[in-house]
mmCIF file of N, CA, C and O in Angstrom:
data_model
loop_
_atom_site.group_PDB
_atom_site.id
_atom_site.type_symbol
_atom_site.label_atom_id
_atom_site.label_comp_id
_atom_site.label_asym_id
_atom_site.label_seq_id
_atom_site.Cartn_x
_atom_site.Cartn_y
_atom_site.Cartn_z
ATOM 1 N N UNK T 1 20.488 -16.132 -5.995
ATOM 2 C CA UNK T 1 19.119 -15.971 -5.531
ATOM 3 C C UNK T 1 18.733 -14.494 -5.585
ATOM 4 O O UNK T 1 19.358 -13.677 -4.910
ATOM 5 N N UNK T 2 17.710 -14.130 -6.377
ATOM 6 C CA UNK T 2 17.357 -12.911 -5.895
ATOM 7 C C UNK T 2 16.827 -12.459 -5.030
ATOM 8 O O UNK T 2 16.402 -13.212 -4.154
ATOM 9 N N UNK T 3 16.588 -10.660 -4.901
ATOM 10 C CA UNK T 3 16.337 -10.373 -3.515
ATOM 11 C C UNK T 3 15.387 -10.468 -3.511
ATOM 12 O O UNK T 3 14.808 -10.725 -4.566
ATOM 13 N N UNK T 4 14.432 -10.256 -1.885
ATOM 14 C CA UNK T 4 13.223 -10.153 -1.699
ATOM 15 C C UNK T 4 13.287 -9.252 -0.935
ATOM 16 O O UNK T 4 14.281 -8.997 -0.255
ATOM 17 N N UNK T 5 12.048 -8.520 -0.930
ATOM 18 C CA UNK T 5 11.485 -7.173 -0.768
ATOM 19 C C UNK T 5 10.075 -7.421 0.449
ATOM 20 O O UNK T 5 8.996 -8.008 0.372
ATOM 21 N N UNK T 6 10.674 -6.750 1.377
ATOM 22 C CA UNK T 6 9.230 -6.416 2.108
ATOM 23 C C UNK T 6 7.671 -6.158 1.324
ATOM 24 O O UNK T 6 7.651 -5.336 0.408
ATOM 25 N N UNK T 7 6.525 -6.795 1.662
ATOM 26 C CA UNK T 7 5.322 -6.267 1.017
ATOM 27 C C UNK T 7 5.147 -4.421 1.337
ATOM 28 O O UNK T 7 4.444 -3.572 0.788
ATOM 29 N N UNK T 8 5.630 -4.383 1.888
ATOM 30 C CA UNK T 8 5.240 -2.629 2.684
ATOM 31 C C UNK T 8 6.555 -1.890 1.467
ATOM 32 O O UNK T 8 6.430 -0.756 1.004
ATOM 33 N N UNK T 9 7.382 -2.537 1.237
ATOM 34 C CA UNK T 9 8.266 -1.400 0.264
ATOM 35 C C UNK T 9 7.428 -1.668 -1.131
ATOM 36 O O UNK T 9 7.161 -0.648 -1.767
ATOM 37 N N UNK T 10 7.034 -2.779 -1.613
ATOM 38 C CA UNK T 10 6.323 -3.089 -2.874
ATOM 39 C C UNK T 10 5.459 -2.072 -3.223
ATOM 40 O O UNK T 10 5.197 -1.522 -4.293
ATOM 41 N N UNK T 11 5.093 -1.947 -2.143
ATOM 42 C CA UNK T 11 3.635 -0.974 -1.923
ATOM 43 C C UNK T 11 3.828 0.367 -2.575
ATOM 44 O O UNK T 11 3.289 0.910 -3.540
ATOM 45 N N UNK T 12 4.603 0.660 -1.883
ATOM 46 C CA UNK T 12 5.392 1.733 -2.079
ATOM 47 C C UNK T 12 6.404 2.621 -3.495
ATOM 48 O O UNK T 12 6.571 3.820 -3.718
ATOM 49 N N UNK T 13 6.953 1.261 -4.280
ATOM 50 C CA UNK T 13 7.728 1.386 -5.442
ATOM 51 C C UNK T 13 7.107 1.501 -6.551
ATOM 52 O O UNK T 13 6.163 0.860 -7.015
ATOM 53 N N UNK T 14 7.826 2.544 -7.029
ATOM 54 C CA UNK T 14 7.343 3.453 -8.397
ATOM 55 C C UNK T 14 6.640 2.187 -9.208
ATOM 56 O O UNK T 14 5.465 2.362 -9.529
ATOM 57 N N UNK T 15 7.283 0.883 -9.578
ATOM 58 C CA UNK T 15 7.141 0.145 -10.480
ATOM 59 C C UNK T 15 5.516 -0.211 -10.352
ATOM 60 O O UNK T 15 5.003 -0.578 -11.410
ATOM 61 N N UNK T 16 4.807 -0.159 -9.403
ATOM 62 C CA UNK T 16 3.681 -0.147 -8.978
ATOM 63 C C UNK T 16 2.715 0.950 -8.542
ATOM 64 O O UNK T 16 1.707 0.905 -7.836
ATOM 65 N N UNK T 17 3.456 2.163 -9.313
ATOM 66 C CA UNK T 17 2.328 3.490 -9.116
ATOM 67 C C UNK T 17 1.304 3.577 -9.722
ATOM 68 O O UNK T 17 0.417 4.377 -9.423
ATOM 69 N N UNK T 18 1.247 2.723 -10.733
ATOM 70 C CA UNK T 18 -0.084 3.095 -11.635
ATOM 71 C C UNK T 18 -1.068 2.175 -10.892
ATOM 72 O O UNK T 18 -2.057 1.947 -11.589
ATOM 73 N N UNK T 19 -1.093 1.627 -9.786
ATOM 74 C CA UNK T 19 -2.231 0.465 -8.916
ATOM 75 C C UNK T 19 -2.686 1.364 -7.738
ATOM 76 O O UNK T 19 -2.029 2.098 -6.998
ATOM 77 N N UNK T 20 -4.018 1.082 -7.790
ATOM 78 C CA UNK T 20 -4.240 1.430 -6.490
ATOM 79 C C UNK T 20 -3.503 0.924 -5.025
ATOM 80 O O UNK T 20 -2.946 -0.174 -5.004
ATOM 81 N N UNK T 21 -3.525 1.571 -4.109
ATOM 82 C CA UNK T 21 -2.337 0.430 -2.979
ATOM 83 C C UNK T 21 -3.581 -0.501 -2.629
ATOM 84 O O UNK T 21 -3.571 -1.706 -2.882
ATOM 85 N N UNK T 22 -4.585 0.111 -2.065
ATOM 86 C CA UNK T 22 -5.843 -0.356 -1.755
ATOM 87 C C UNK T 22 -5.324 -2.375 -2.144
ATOM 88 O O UNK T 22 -5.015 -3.341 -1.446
ATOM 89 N N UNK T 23 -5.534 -2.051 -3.933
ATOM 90 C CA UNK T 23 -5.939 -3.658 -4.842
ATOM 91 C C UNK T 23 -4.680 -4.154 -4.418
ATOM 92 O O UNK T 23 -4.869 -5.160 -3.733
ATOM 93 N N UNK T 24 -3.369 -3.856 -4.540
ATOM 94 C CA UNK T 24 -2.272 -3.873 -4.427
ATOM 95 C C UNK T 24 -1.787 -4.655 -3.254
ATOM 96 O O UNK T 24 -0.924 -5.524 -3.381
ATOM 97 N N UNK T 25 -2.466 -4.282 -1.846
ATOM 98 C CA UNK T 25 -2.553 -4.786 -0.667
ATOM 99 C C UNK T 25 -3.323 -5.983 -0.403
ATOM 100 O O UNK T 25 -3.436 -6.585 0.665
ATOM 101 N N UNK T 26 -3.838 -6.243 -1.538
ATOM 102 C CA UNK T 26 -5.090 -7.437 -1.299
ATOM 103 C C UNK T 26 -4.114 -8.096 -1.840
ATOM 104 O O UNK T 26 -3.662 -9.048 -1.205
ATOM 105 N N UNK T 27 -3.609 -7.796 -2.997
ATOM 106 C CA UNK T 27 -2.949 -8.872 -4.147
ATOM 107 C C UNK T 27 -1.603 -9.548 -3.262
ATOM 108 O O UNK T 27 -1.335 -10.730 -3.049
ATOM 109 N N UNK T 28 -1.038 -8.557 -2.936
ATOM 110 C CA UNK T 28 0.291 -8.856 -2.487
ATOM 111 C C UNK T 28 0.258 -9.285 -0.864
ATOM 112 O O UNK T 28 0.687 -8.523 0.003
ATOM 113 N N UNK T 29 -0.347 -10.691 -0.550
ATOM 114 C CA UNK T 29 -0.400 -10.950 0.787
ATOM 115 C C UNK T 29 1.083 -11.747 1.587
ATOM 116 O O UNK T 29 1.256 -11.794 2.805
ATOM 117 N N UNK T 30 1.898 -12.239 0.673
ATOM 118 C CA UNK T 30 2.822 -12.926 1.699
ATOM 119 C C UNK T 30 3.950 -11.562 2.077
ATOM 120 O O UNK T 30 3.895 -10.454 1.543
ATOM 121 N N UNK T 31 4.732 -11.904 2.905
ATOM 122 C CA UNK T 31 5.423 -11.008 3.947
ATOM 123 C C UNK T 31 6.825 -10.370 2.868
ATOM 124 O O UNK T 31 7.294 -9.239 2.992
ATOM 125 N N UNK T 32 7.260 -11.313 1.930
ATOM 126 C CA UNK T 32 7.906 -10.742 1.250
ATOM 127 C C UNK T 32 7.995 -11.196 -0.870
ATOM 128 O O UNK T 32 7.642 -12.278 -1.338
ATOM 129 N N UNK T 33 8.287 -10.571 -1.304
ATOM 130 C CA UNK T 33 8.877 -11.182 -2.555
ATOM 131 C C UNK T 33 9.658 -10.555 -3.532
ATOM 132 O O UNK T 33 10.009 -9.377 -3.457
ATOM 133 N N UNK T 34 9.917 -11.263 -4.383
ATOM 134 C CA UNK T 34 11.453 -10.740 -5.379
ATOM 135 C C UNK T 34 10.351 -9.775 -6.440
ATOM 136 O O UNK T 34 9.207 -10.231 -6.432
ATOM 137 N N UNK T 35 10.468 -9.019 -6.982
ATOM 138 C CA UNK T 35 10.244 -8.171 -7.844
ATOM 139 C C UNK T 35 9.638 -8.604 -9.224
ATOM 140 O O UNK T 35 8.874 -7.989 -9.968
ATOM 141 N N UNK T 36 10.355 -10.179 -9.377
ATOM 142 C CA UNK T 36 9.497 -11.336 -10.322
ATOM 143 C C UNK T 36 8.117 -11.436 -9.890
ATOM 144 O O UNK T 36 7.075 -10.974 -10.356
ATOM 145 N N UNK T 37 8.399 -12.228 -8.779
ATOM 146 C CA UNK T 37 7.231 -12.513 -8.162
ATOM 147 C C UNK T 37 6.154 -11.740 -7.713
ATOM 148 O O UNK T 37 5.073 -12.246 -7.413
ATOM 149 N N UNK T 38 6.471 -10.126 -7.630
ATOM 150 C CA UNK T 38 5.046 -9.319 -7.292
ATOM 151 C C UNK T 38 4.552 -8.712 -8.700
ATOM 152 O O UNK T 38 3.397 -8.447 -9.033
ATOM 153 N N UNK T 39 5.767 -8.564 -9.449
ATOM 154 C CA UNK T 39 4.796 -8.328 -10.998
ATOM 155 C C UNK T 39 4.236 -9.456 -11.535
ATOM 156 O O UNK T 39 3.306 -9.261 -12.317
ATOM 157 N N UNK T 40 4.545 -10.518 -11.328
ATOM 158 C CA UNK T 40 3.882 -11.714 -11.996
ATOM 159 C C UNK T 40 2.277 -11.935 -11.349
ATOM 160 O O UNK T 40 1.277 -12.364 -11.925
ATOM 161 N N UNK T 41 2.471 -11.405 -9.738
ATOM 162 C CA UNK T 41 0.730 -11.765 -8.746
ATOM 163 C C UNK T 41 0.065 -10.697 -9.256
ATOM 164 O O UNK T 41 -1.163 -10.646 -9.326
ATOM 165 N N UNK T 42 0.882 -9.751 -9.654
ATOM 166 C CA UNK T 42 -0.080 -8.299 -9.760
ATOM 167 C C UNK T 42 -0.385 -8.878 -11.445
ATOM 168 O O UNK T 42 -1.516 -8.985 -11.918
ATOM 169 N N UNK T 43 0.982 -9.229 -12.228
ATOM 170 C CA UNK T 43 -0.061 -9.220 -13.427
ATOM 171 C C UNK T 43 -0.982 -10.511 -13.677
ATOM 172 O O UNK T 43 -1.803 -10.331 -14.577
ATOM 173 N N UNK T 44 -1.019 -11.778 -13.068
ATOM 174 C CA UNK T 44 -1.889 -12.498 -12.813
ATOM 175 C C UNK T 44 -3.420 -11.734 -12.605
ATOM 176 O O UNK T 44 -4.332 -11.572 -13.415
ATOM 177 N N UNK T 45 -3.315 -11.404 -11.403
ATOM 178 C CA UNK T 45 -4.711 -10.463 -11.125
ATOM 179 C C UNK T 45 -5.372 -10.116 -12.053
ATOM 180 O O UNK T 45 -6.243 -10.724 -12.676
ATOM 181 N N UNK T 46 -4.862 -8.854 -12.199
ATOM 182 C CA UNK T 46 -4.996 -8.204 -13.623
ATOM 183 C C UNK T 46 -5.761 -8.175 -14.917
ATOM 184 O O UNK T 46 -6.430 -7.381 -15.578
ATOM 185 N N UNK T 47 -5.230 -9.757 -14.975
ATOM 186 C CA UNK T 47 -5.566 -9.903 -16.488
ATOM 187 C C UNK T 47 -6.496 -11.008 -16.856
ATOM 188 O O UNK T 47 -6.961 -11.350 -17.944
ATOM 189 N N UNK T 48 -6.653 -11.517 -15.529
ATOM 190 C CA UNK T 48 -7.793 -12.641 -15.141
ATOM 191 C C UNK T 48 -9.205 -12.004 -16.260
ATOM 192 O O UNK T 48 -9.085 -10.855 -16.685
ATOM 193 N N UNK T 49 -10.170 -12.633 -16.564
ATOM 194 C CA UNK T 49 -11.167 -12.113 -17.523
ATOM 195 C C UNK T 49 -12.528 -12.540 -16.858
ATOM 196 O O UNK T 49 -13.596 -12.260 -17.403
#
């Protein structure tokens, strides 16, 4: 199982510097997730048209 990550460290990690935290904080609402799972909500978002 992989790990899961506090939303407050997500926030925080390089892999997500180029986002505002602002959008970032909207996107990423449950309490935790694996590193799959917050690049996949963030790139969901994203790329919506």
């Amino acid at each position: 199982m992989a790990k899961k990550y506090s939303r407050e460290a997500l926030l925080k990690d390089s892999r997500f510097s180029s986002y505002q935290r602002d959008f970032l904080a909207v996107i990423l609402r449950e309490p935790e997730y694996t590193i799959a799972e917050a690049e996949k909500a963030v790139k969901a978002f994203f790329e919506r048209k």
